[in-house]
């Protein structure tokens, strides 16, 4: 099991008493899991709790077999936050080198890895400064930083923000290739339902801090046809059909 | 981790003004001034026109510029690292908060030492060519105490950065609060002058003087060392200065460990 979270609770008194309550959440190795929900439903909060960036009031989380508070739990984990800020005066190449210093064992052939990934992601601006990049270019650079290492678990919070269709396809193709070759595990949150229609094995719907429904891709296709119908059924309908 | 922080700090152009000041000063002295041995016990004096200025006096003026550069330049990367957008990128890696915190202090000291070394270089050329001297203890004072002086400000600034989440507020409050250390260093005199003899107030002030990193004590030690070498250093004053680092460092560390991003 890559991730196991039990009875995780967190309450924010400053956010209109918003509380997150995840009773049981697991992710199996090699799976592609999506977490869907409206803005402010607690998706990012839960991801940050997993990575010990936010502290849960209670609960147990095991990440790659280790308590998530132990730094070793994050040894083979890559995270792309929804909002990120890289040093603006760095070029893309410098940024990738600098962040490689934060890894326990960065690839010995880092330059080669960067140039391979740049080719896969259609990046020809490694020498451009971060401050001069467009939103889509910055997002791609951040995705490069996420996928530069041979990690086992990738946590992606709204990874396709600002990307055009061509770029999105190039990155999705790369992720699929990595899943086939290295059996990586992906946990993704997104608002663009079409992005995950064909890709996810399992989907979790989260609302007001709680998971209200979970379903496999097969169940969704059988019962709703596609992810969008599944989503709308739970968030638009007064009496949703449960899978 | 320390390499990451060093890379980030080195990108800060403001800090390059620190060795820049020394290069400009050395060049200005070379063209318009001179160096000669001091008649009053100081290691040497700077001559500008008819004015002869003791090395300690000149260096303390340059040091205040260096402190200004340090206060503006050094906290920048820590302030950025406290923003959730940057912190979540960094701390989602296999590094602990303790590692981040102490690596940051270590990187700050390392860069300070490097810039202090770069500052010694033009001074050594100036003193060698112009005065025919190589005052080793003068250079060592620069190398050892300039980083230490900046660290006194930095430790306080880090605390206020964590408390306020603002670069400007952190840098300003850190500078102001550390500036109070000069008041505490002479607190006995100050209290006596204004006629306060209460034992309780004296004791309270003594305790408070240990809670703020004493930049004033380091500056006094530096001035003494510039003038009379290492033998002129008051050991108890230096020990006091080093002890004052601990409370704010410990408090900043505790707050950082418990900060959410």
CSV table of C-alpha atoms in Angstrom, one decimal:
chain,number,residue,atom,x,y,z
A,1,UNK,CA,0.0,0.0,0.0
A,2,UNK,CA,1.4,3.4,-1.0
A,3,UNK,CA,-0.9,5.5,1.2
A,4,UNK,CA,-3.1,4.7,4.1
A,5,UNK,CA,-5.0,7.3,6.0
A,6,UNK,CA,-7.3,6.5,8.9
A,7,UNK,CA,-9.5,8.8,11.0
A,8,UNK,CA,-7.7,11.9,9.8
A,9,UNK,CA,-9.4,15.0,11.2
A,10,UNK,CA,-8.6,18.7,11.1
A,11,UNK,CA,-10.7,21.7,12.0
A,12,UNK,CA,-10.1,25.3,11.0
A,13,UNK,CA,-11.7,27.8,13.3
A,14,UNK,CA,-10.6,30.6,11.0
A,15,UNK,CA,-12.4,29.0,7.9
A,16,UNK,CA,-16.0,29.1,9.1
A,17,UNK,CA,-15.3,26.1,11.3
A,18,UNK,CA,-14.3,24.0,8.2
A,19,UNK,CA,-13.4,20.5,9.2
A,20,UNK,CA,-11.8,17.7,7.3
A,21,UNK,CA,-12.7,14.2,8.3
A,22,UNK,CA,-11.2,11.3,6.2
A,23,UNK,CA,-12.1,8.0,7.9
A,24,UNK,CA,-10.4,5.6,5.6
A,25,UNK,CA,-8.4,6.3,2.5
A,26,UNK,CA,-6.0,4.0,0.8
A,27,UNK,CA,-4.1,4.0,-2.4
A,28,UNK,CA,-2.6,0.9,-3.9
A,29,UNK,CA,0.8,0.8,-5.7
A,30,UNK,CA,0.6,1.5,-9.4
A,31,UNK,CA,-2.9,3.0,-9.3
A,32,UNK,CA,-4.1,6.3,-10.7
A,33,UNK,CA,-6.4,7.9,-8.2
A,34,UNK,CA,-8.3,11.1,-8.6
A,35,UNK,CA,-9.9,13.2,-5.9
A,36,UNK,CA,-12.6,15.5,-7.1
A,37,UNK,CA,-14.7,18.1,-5.4
A,38,UNK,CA,-15.7,21.8,-5.5
A,39,UNK,CA,-13.4,24.6,-4.4
A,40,UNK,CA,-12.8,24.6,-0.7
A,41,UNK,CA,-13.9,21.0,-0.2
A,42,UNK,CA,-10.6,20.0,1.4
A,43,UNK,CA,-8.7,18.4,-1.4
A,44,UNK,CA,-5.5,20.4,-1.1
A,45,UNK,CA,-5.8,20.4,2.7
A,46,UNK,CA,-5.8,16.6,2.7
A,47,UNK,CA,-2.8,16.5,0.3
A,48,UNK,CA,-0.9,18.9,2.5
A,49,UNK,CA,-1.7,16.8,5.6
A,50,UNK,CA,-0.4,13.7,3.9
A,51,UNK,CA,2.9,15.6,3.3
A,52,UNK,CA,3.0,17.0,6.8
A,53,UNK,CA,2.8,20.5,5.5
A,54,UNK,CA,-0.4,20.9,7.6
A,55,UNK,CA,-0.9,19.1,10.8
A,56,UNK,CA,-3.9,16.9,11.4
A,57,UNK,CA,-5.7,17.2,14.8
A,58,UNK,CA,-5.9,13.4,14.9
A,59,UNK,CA,-5.5,10.3,12.8
A,60,UNK,CA,-2.9,8.0,11.4
A,61,UNK,CA,-1.2,8.3,8.0
A,62,UNK,CA,1.3,5.9,6.5
A,63,UNK,CA,3.1,6.9,3.4
A,64,UNK,CA,5.2,4.3,1.6
A,65,UNK,CA,5.1,2.2,4.7
A,66,UNK,CA,6.4,4.9,7.0
A,67,UNK,CA,4.7,7.3,9.3
A,68,UNK,CA,4.1,10.5,7.2
A,69,UNK,CA,5.8,12.7,9.8
A,70,UNK,CA,9.1,10.9,9.2
A,71,UNK,CA,11.1,12.6,6.4
A,72,UNK,CA,12.0,9.2,5.0
A,73,UNK,CA,8.3,8.7,4.1
A,74,UNK,CA,8.8,11.5,1.5
A,75,UNK,CA,11.9,9.9,0.1
A,76,UNK,CA,10.2,8.6,-3.0
A,77,UNK,CA,7.4,11.1,-3.2
A,78,UNK,CA,7.0,14.0,-5.6
A,79,UNK,CA,4.5,16.7,-5.0
A,80,UNK,CA,3.2,19.4,-7.3
A,81,UNK,CA,1.2,22.0,-5.3
A,82,UNK,CA,-1.6,23.9,-7.0
A,83,UNK,CA,0.1,27.2,-6.2
A,84,UNK,CA,3.9,27.2,-6.3
A,85,UNK,CA,6.6,29.8,-6.3
A,86,UNK,CA,10.1,29.1,-7.7
A,87,UNK,CA,12.9,31.5,-7.3
A,88,UNK,CA,12.3,34.1,-10.1
A,89,UNK,CA,15.9,34.9,-10.8
A,90,UNK,CA,16.7,31.3,-11.6
A,91,UNK,CA,16.6,29.9,-15.1
A,92,UNK,CA,14.5,26.7,-15.5
A,93,UNK,CA,17.7,24.7,-15.7
A,94,UNK,CA,19.1,26.3,-12.6
A,95,UNK,CA,15.9,25.8,-10.7
A,96,UNK,CA,15.8,22.1,-11.6
A,97,UNK,CA,19.4,21.8,-10.4
A,98,UNK,CA,18.7,23.7,-7.2
A,99,UNK,CA,15.7,21.6,-6.3
A,100,UNK,CA,17.6,18.4,-7.0
A,101,UNK,CA,19.8,19.4,-4.0
A,102,UNK,CA,16.7,18.8,-1.8
A,103,UNK,CA,16.5,15.1,-2.8
A,104,UNK,CA,18.3,12.4,-0.8
A,105,UNK,CA,19.7,10.9,-4.0
A,106,UNK,CA,19.4,13.0,-7.1
A,107,UNK,CA,20.1,11.2,-10.3
A,108,UNK,CA,23.9,11.2,-11.0
A,109,UNK,CA,23.3,12.1,-14.6
A,110,UNK,CA,21.0,15.0,-13.8
A,111,UNK,CA,21.8,17.0,-16.9
A,112,UNK,CA,20.9,14.1,-19.2
A,113,UNK,CA,17.7,13.5,-17.2
A,114,UNK,CA,16.8,17.2,-17.5
A,115,UNK,CA,17.4,17.2,-21.3
A,116,UNK,CA,15.4,13.9,-21.8
A,117,UNK,CA,12.5,15.3,-19.8
A,118,UNK,CA,12.7,18.7,-21.6
A,119,UNK,CA,12.3,16.7,-24.9
A,120,UNK,CA,9.3,14.7,-23.6
A,121,UNK,CA,7.6,17.9,-22.3
A,122,UNK,CA,8.4,20.0,-25.4
A,123,UNK,CA,10.5,22.4,-23.3
A,124,UNK,CA,13.1,24.5,-25.2
A,125,UNK,CA,13.4,27.2,-22.6
A,126,UNK,CA,15.7,25.7,-20.0
A,127,UNK,CA,17.9,28.9,-20.2
A,128,UNK,CA,15.0,31.3,-19.7
A,129,UNK,CA,14.5,32.8,-16.3
A,130,UNK,CA,11.4,31.7,-14.3
A,131,UNK,CA,10.2,35.3,-14.1
A,132,UNK,CA,10.0,35.5,-17.9
A,133,UNK,CA,7.8,32.5,-18.4
A,134,UNK,CA,4.1,32.4,-19.3
A,135,UNK,CA,1.7,30.6,-16.9
A,136,UNK,CA,1.7,27.4,-19.1
A,137,UNK,CA,5.5,27.4,-19.3
A,138,UNK,CA,5.8,27.8,-15.5
A,139,UNK,CA,3.4,25.0,-15.0
A,140,UNK,CA,5.4,22.8,-17.4
A,141,UNK,CA,8.6,23.7,-15.6
A,142,UNK,CA,7.0,22.7,-12.3
A,143,UNK,CA,5.9,19.4,-13.8
A,144,UNK,CA,9.4,18.8,-14.9
A,145,UNK,CA,10.6,19.4,-11.4
A,146,UNK,CA,8.0,16.9,-10.2
A,147,UNK,CA,8.8,14.1,-12.7
A,148,UNK,CA,12.6,14.6,-12.8
A,149,UNK,CA,13.2,11.9,-10.2
A,150,UNK,CA,12.5,8.2,-10.2
A,151,UNK,CA,10.0,8.4,-7.4
A,152,UNK,CA,7.2,5.9,-6.6
A,153,UNK,CA,4.3,8.2,-5.7
A,154,UNK,CA,3.3,11.4,-7.5
A,155,UNK,CA,0.9,13.8,-5.8
A,156,UNK,CA,-0.4,16.3,-8.3
A,157,UNK,CA,-2.7,19.1,-7.3
A,158,UNK,CA,-4.4,20.6,-10.3
A,159,UNK,CA,-1.4,19.7,-12.5
A,160,UNK,CA,-2.8,20.9,-15.8
A,161,UNK,CA,-3.6,24.5,-14.9
A,162,UNK,CA,-2.8,26.8,-17.8
A,163,UNK,CA,-1.6,24.1,-20.2
A,164,UNK,CA,-2.8,23.9,-23.8
A,165,UNK,CA,-4.2,20.6,-25.2
A,166,UNK,CA,-0.9,19.7,-26.9
A,167,UNK,CA,1.1,20.2,-23.9
A,168,UNK,CA,-1.4,18.4,-21.7
A,169,UNK,CA,-1.3,15.4,-24.0
A,170,UNK,CA,2.5,15.3,-24.0
A,171,UNK,CA,2.6,15.2,-20.2
A,172,UNK,CA,-0.2,12.7,-19.9
A,173,UNK,CA,1.6,10.4,-22.4
A,174,UNK,CA,4.7,10.7,-20.3
A,175,UNK,CA,2.8,9.8,-17.1
A,176,UNK,CA,1.3,6.7,-18.8
A,177,UNK,CA,4.7,5.7,-20.1
A,178,UNK,CA,6.1,6.0,-16.6
A,179,UNK,CA,3.2,3.9,-15.2
A,180,UNK,CA,3.9,1.2,-17.7
A,181,UNK,CA,7.6,1.2,-17.3
A,182,UNK,CA,8.0,1.9,-13.5
A,183,UNK,CA,4.5,1.2,-12.1
A,184,UNK,CA,4.3,4.7,-10.5
A,185,UNK,CA,1.4,5.6,-8.4
A,186,UNK,CA,-0.5,8.9,-9.0
A,187,UNK,CA,-2.9,10.9,-6.9
A,188,UNK,CA,-4.4,13.8,-8.7
A,189,UNK,CA,-6.9,16.5,-8.0
A,190,UNK,CA,-8.4,18.5,-10.8
A,191,UNK,CA,-11.4,20.5,-11.9
A,192,UNK,CA,-11.1,19.5,-15.5
A,193,UNK,CA,-13.1,16.2,-15.5
A,194,UNK,CA,-12.2,15.3,-19.1
A,195,UNK,CA,-8.5,15.1,-18.1
A,196,UNK,CA,-9.2,12.1,-16.0
A,197,UNK,CA,-12.1,10.5,-17.8
A,198,UNK,CA,-10.0,7.8,-19.4
A,199,UNK,CA,-7.0,7.7,-17.0
A,200,UNK,CA,-8.1,7.1,-13.5
A,201,UNK,CA,-8.6,3.7,-11.9
A,202,UNK,CA,-10.4,5.1,-8.8
A,203,UNK,CA,-12.2,8.3,-8.1
A,204,UNK,CA,-13.1,9.9,-4.7
A,205,UNK,CA,-15.6,12.7,-4.4
A,206,UNK,CA,-15.0,15.0,-1.5
A,207,UNK,CA,-17.4,17.6,-0.2
A,208,UNK,CA,-17.2,19.8,2.9
A,209,UNK,CA,-14.1,17.9,4.1
A,210,UNK,CA,-15.5,14.4,3.8
A,211,UNK,CA,-15.3,11.7,1.1
A,212,UNK,CA,-18.9,11.3,0.0
A,213,UNK,CA,-18.4,8.6,-2.6
A,214,UNK,CA,-15.7,6.4,-4.1
A,215,UNK,CA,-16.0,4.4,-7.3
A,216,UNK,CA,-13.8,2.6,-9.7
A,217,UNK,CA,-13.5,3.5,-13.4
A,218,UNK,CA,-15.5,0.4,-14.4
A,219,UNK,CA,-18.3,1.3,-12.0
A,220,UNK,CA,-18.5,4.8,-13.3
A,221,UNK,CA,-18.6,3.8,-16.9
A,222,UNK,CA,-21.2,1.2,-16.2
A,223,UNK,CA,-23.5,3.4,-14.1
A,224,UNK,CA,-22.9,6.9,-15.4
A,225,UNK,CA,-21.1,6.6,-18.7
A,226,UNK,CA,-18.4,9.2,-17.9
A,227,UNK,CA,-16.8,11.0,-15.0
A,228,UNK,CA,-18.6,14.2,-15.7
A,229,UNK,CA,-22.0,12.6,-15.3
A,230,UNK,CA,-20.8,10.9,-12.1
A,231,UNK,CA,-19.6,14.2,-10.7
A,232,UNK,CA,-22.7,16.1,-11.7
A,233,UNK,CA,-24.9,13.4,-10.2
A,234,UNK,CA,-23.3,13.9,-6.8
A,235,UNK,CA,-22.8,17.6,-6.8
A,236,UNK,CA,-25.8,18.9,-8.8
A,237,UNK,CA,-28.5,16.4,-8.1
A,238,UNK,CA,-30.6,16.7,-4.9
A,239,UNK,CA,-30.9,12.9,-4.7
A,240,UNK,CA,-27.7,11.5,-6.2
A,241,UNK,CA,-27.5,7.9,-7.4
A,242,UNK,CA,-24.8,6.2,-5.5
A,243,UNK,CA,-22.4,3.8,-7.1
B,1,UNK,CA,19.8,21.3,1.7
B,2,UNK,CA,22.5,23.8,2.5
B,3,UNK,CA,23.6,23.8,-1.2
B,4,UNK,CA,20.0,24.8,-2.1
B,5,UNK,CA,20.0,27.7,0.3
B,6,UNK,CA,23.5,28.8,-0.7
B,7,UNK,CA,22.5,28.8,-4.4
B,8,UNK,CA,19.4,31.0,-3.5
B,9,UNK,CA,21.4,33.5,-1.4
B,10,UNK,CA,24.1,33.8,-4.0
B,11,UNK,CA,21.5,35.0,-6.5
B,12,UNK,CA,20.7,37.9,-4.2
B,13,UNK,CA,22.5,40.9,-5.9
B,14,UNK,CA,22.0,43.1,-2.9
B,15,UNK,CA,24.5,41.1,-0.9
B,16,UNK,CA,27.2,41.6,-3.5
B,17,UNK,CA,27.2,45.2,-2.4
B,18,UNK,CA,29.0,44.0,0.8
B,19,UNK,CA,32.3,43.1,-0.8
B,20,UNK,CA,31.6,45.9,-3.3
B,21,UNK,CA,31.8,48.5,-0.4
B,22,UNK,CA,35.2,47.2,0.6
B,23,UNK,CA,36.5,47.3,-3.0
B,24,UNK,CA,35.3,50.9,-3.4
B,25,UNK,CA,36.7,51.9,0.0
B,26,UNK,CA,40.1,50.3,-0.8
B,27,UNK,CA,40.1,52.0,-4.3
B,28,UNK,CA,39.2,55.4,-2.8
B,29,UNK,CA,41.9,55.1,-0.1
B,30,UNK,CA,44.4,54.0,-2.6
B,31,UNK,CA,43.8,57.1,-4.9
B,32,UNK,CA,42.8,59.8,-2.4
B,33,UNK,CA,44.2,58.7,1.0
B,34,UNK,CA,46.8,56.6,2.6
B,35,UNK,CA,47.7,54.3,5.5
B,36,UNK,CA,50.2,54.9,8.3
B,37,UNK,CA,51.0,53.3,11.7
B,38,UNK,CA,49.0,54.7,14.6
B,39,UNK,CA,50.6,56.8,17.3
B,40,UNK,CA,47.8,56.0,19.8
B,41,UNK,CA,48.2,52.2,20.0
B,42,UNK,CA,45.7,51.4,17.2
B,43,UNK,CA,47.2,49.1,14.6
B,44,UNK,CA,47.1,51.7,11.8
B,45,UNK,CA,45.2,54.9,10.7
B,46,UNK,CA,43.6,55.9,7.5
B,47,UNK,CA,44.8,59.3,6.2
B,48,UNK,CA,42.4,61.4,4.2
B,49,UNK,CA,43.7,64.9,3.5
B,50,UNK,CA,44.8,66.3,6.9
B,51,UNK,CA,42.5,63.9,8.8
B,52,UNK,CA,43.9,60.8,10.4
B,53,UNK,CA,41.2,58.3,11.3
B,54,UNK,CA,41.8,55.2,13.5
B,55,UNK,CA,41.2,51.9,11.8
B,56,UNK,CA,38.5,51.0,14.4
B,57,UNK,CA,36.5,54.1,13.8
B,58,UNK,CA,36.6,53.7,10.0
B,59,UNK,CA,35.8,50.0,10.1
B,60,UNK,CA,32.8,50.6,12.4
B,61,UNK,CA,31.4,53.0,9.8
B,62,UNK,CA,31.9,50.5,7.0
B,63,UNK,CA,30.5,47.7,9.2
B,64,UNK,CA,27.2,49.6,9.6
B,65,UNK,CA,26.8,49.6,5.8
B,66,UNK,CA,27.5,45.9,5.8
B,67,UNK,CA,24.9,45.4,8.5
B,68,UNK,CA,22.4,47.3,6.4
B,69,UNK,CA,23.2,45.2,3.3
B,70,UNK,CA,22.9,42.0,5.4
B,71,UNK,CA,19.5,43.1,7.0
B,72,UNK,CA,18.1,43.8,3.5
B,73,UNK,CA,19.7,40.9,1.7
B,74,UNK,CA,19.9,37.9,4.0
B,75,UNK,CA,16.2,37.6,5.2
B,76,UNK,CA,14.9,37.6,1.6
B,77,UNK,CA,15.2,33.9,1.0
B,78,UNK,CA,13.9,32.9,4.4
B,79,UNK,CA,10.9,35.1,3.9
B,80,UNK,CA,10.2,33.4,0.6
B,81,UNK,CA,10.7,30.0,2.1
B,82,UNK,CA,8.0,30.8,4.6
B,83,UNK,CA,5.4,31.4,1.9
B,84,UNK,CA,3.2,28.3,1.5
B,85,UNK,CA,3.8,28.3,-2.3
B,86,UNK,CA,7.6,27.9,-1.8
B,87,UNK,CA,7.5,25.9,1.5
B,88,UNK,CA,5.3,23.2,0.0
B,89,UNK,CA,7.7,22.7,-2.8
B,90,UNK,CA,10.7,22.4,-0.4
B,91,UNK,CA,9.3,20.6,2.6
B,92,UNK,CA,7.5,18.0,0.5
B,93,UNK,CA,11.0,16.7,-0.2
B,94,UNK,CA,12.8,14.3,2.3
B,95,UNK,CA,14.0,17.1,4.5
B,96,UNK,CA,12.9,17.7,8.0
B,97,UNK,CA,12.0,21.2,9.4
B,98,UNK,CA,15.0,21.0,11.7
B,99,UNK,CA,17.3,20.3,8.8
B,100,UNK,CA,15.8,23.3,6.9
B,101,UNK,CA,16.1,25.6,9.9
B,102,UNK,CA,19.7,24.8,10.8
B,103,UNK,CA,20.8,24.5,7.2
B,104,UNK,CA,19.5,28.0,6.6
B,105,UNK,CA,21.5,29.4,9.5
B,106,UNK,CA,24.6,27.5,8.4
B,107,UNK,CA,24.2,28.7,4.8
B,108,UNK,CA,23.8,32.3,6.1
B,109,UNK,CA,27.1,32.0,8.1
B,110,UNK,CA,28.9,30.3,5.2
B,111,UNK,CA,27.9,33.0,2.8
B,112,UNK,CA,28.8,35.7,5.3
B,113,UNK,CA,32.2,34.1,5.7
B,114,UNK,CA,32.7,34.0,2.0
B,115,UNK,CA,31.8,37.7,1.6
B,116,UNK,CA,33.9,38.6,4.6
B,117,UNK,CA,36.8,36.8,2.9
B,118,UNK,CA,36.1,38.7,-0.4
B,119,UNK,CA,36.1,41.9,1.7
B,120,UNK,CA,39.5,41.1,3.3
B,121,UNK,CA,41.1,40.7,-0.1
B,122,UNK,CA,40.9,44.3,-1.3
B,123,UNK,CA,41.8,45.5,2.3
B,124,UNK,CA,44.9,43.2,2.2
B,125,UNK,CA,46.0,44.6,-1.1
B,126,UNK,CA,45.4,48.2,0.1
B,127,UNK,CA,47.3,47.7,3.4
B,128,UNK,CA,50.1,45.8,1.8
B,129,UNK,CA,50.7,48.3,-1.0
B,130,UNK,CA,49.9,51.5,0.7
B,131,UNK,CA,51.0,50.8,4.2
B,132,UNK,CA,53.4,47.9,3.8
B,133,UNK,CA,51.7,46.0,6.6
B,134,UNK,CA,49.7,42.8,6.9
B,135,UNK,CA,47.8,43.0,10.1
B,136,UNK,CA,46.7,39.4,10.5
B,137,UNK,CA,44.5,40.0,13.6
B,138,UNK,CA,42.7,42.9,11.8
B,139,UNK,CA,41.8,40.5,9.0
B,140,UNK,CA,40.8,37.7,11.3
B,141,UNK,CA,38.5,40.2,13.2
B,142,UNK,CA,36.8,40.9,9.9
B,143,UNK,CA,36.5,37.3,9.1
B,144,UNK,CA,35.2,36.1,12.4
B,145,UNK,CA,33.1,39.0,13.8
B,146,UNK,CA,31.4,40.4,10.7
B,147,UNK,CA,29.5,37.1,10.2
B,148,UNK,CA,28.8,36.9,13.9
B,149,UNK,CA,27.5,40.5,13.9
B,150,UNK,CA,25.2,39.7,11.0
B,151,UNK,CA,24.0,36.6,12.7
B,152,UNK,CA,22.8,38.6,15.7
B,153,UNK,CA,20.5,40.6,13.5
B,154,UNK,CA,19.5,37.6,11.4
B,155,UNK,CA,18.4,35.4,14.3
B,156,UNK,CA,16.0,38.2,15.5
B,157,UNK,CA,14.8,38.8,11.9
B,158,UNK,CA,14.1,35.1,11.4
B,159,UNK,CA,11.9,35.1,14.6
B,160,UNK,CA,9.9,38.1,13.4
B,161,UNK,CA,9.6,36.6,9.8
B,162,UNK,CA,8.0,33.5,11.3
B,163,UNK,CA,5.8,35.6,13.6
B,164,UNK,CA,4.7,38.2,10.9
B,165,UNK,CA,5.0,36.3,7.6
B,166,UNK,CA,6.3,39.5,6.2
B,167,UNK,CA,9.7,40.3,4.8
B,168,UNK,CA,9.4,44.0,5.5
B,169,UNK,CA,8.0,43.6,9.0
B,170,UNK,CA,10.5,40.9,9.9
B,171,UNK,CA,13.5,42.8,8.7
B,172,UNK,CA,12.4,46.1,10.3
B,173,UNK,CA,11.4,44.6,13.7
B,174,UNK,CA,14.6,42.5,13.7
B,175,UNK,CA,16.7,45.5,13.1
B,176,UNK,CA,14.9,47.6,15.7
B,177,UNK,CA,14.8,45.0,18.4
B,178,UNK,CA,18.4,44.0,17.9
B,179,UNK,CA,19.3,47.7,18.1
B,180,UNK,CA,17.9,47.7,21.7
B,181,UNK,CA,20.8,45.4,22.7
B,182,UNK,CA,23.0,48.6,22.9
B,183,UNK,CA,20.6,50.0,25.5
B,184,UNK,CA,20.7,46.7,27.5
B,185,UNK,CA,24.5,46.6,27.3
B,186,UNK,CA,24.6,49.8,29.3
B,187,UNK,CA,21.4,49.3,31.3
B,188,UNK,CA,23.0,49.8,34.7
B,189,UNK,CA,24.3,53.2,33.7
B,190,UNK,CA,21.0,54.2,32.1
B,191,UNK,CA,19.0,53.1,35.1
B,192,UNK,CA,21.3,55.0,37.5
B,193,UNK,CA,21.2,58.1,35.3
B,194,UNK,CA,17.4,58.2,35.3
B,195,UNK,CA,17.4,57.5,39.0
B,196,UNK,CA,15.9,54.0,39.1
B,197,UNK,CA,17.4,52.0,41.9
B,198,UNK,CA,14.8,49.2,42.2
B,199,UNK,CA,16.5,45.8,42.5
B,200,UNK,CA,13.5,44.2,40.7
B,201,UNK,CA,13.9,46.5,37.7
B,202,UNK,CA,17.6,46.0,37.6
B,203,UNK,CA,17.2,42.2,37.7
B,204,UNK,CA,14.4,42.3,35.0
B,205,UNK,CA,16.6,44.3,32.7
B,206,UNK,CA,19.5,42.0,33.3
B,207,UNK,CA,17.3,39.0,32.3
B,208,UNK,CA,16.0,40.9,29.2
B,209,UNK,CA,19.5,41.7,28.1
B,210,UNK,CA,20.1,38.0,27.6
B,211,UNK,CA,17.0,37.6,25.5
B,212,UNK,CA,18.0,39.8,22.6
B,213,UNK,CA,21.1,38.8,20.5
B,214,UNK,CA,23.6,41.4,21.5
B,215,UNK,CA,24.9,43.1,18.4
B,216,UNK,CA,26.2,45.9,20.6
B,217,UNK,CA,28.5,43.5,22.4
B,218,UNK,CA,29.8,42.1,19.2
B,219,UNK,CA,30.4,45.6,17.9
B,220,UNK,CA,32.3,46.5,21.0
B,221,UNK,CA,34.4,43.4,20.7
B,222,UNK,CA,35.1,44.2,17.0
B,223,UNK,CA,36.1,47.8,17.8
B,224,UNK,CA,38.5,46.6,20.5
B,225,UNK,CA,40.0,44.0,18.2
B,226,UNK,CA,40.4,46.4,15.3
B,227,UNK,CA,42.3,48.9,17.6
B,228,UNK,CA,44.3,46.6,19.8
B,229,UNK,CA,44.2,43.1,18.4
B,230,UNK,CA,42.8,40.0,20.0
B,231,UNK,CA,44.4,40.8,23.4
B,232,UNK,CA,42.1,43.8,23.7
B,233,UNK,CA,39.0,41.6,23.5
B,234,UNK,CA,36.9,41.3,26.6
B,235,UNK,CA,36.3,37.6,26.9
B,236,UNK,CA,33.3,37.9,29.2
B,237,UNK,CA,31.6,40.4,26.8
B,238,UNK,CA,32.2,37.9,23.9
B,239,UNK,CA,30.8,35.0,26.0
B,240,UNK,CA,27.7,37.2,26.9
B,241,UNK,CA,27.2,38.0,23.1
B,242,UNK,CA,27.4,34.3,22.2
B,243,UNK,CA,24.9,33.4,25.1
B,244,UNK,CA,22.4,35.9,23.8
B,245,UNK,CA,22.0,34.0,20.5
B,246,UNK,CA,20.4,31.0,22.3
B,247,UNK,CA,17.0,32.2,23.5
B,248,UNK,CA,15.8,33.7,20.1
B,249,UNK,CA,17.3,30.9,18.1
B,250,UNK,CA,15.5,28.4,20.3
B,251,UNK,CA,12.2,30.3,20.1
B,252,UNK,CA,12.4,30.7,16.3
B,253,UNK,CA,13.2,27.0,16.0
B,254,UNK,CA,10.2,26.0,18.1
B,255,UNK,CA,7.9,28.3,16.1
B,256,UNK,CA,9.2,27.0,12.8
B,257,UNK,CA,8.7,23.4,13.8
B,258,UNK,CA,5.0,24.2,14.5
B,259,UNK,CA,4.3,26.3,11.5
B,260,UNK,CA,1.8,25.1,8.9
B,261,UNK,CA,2.1,25.7,5.2
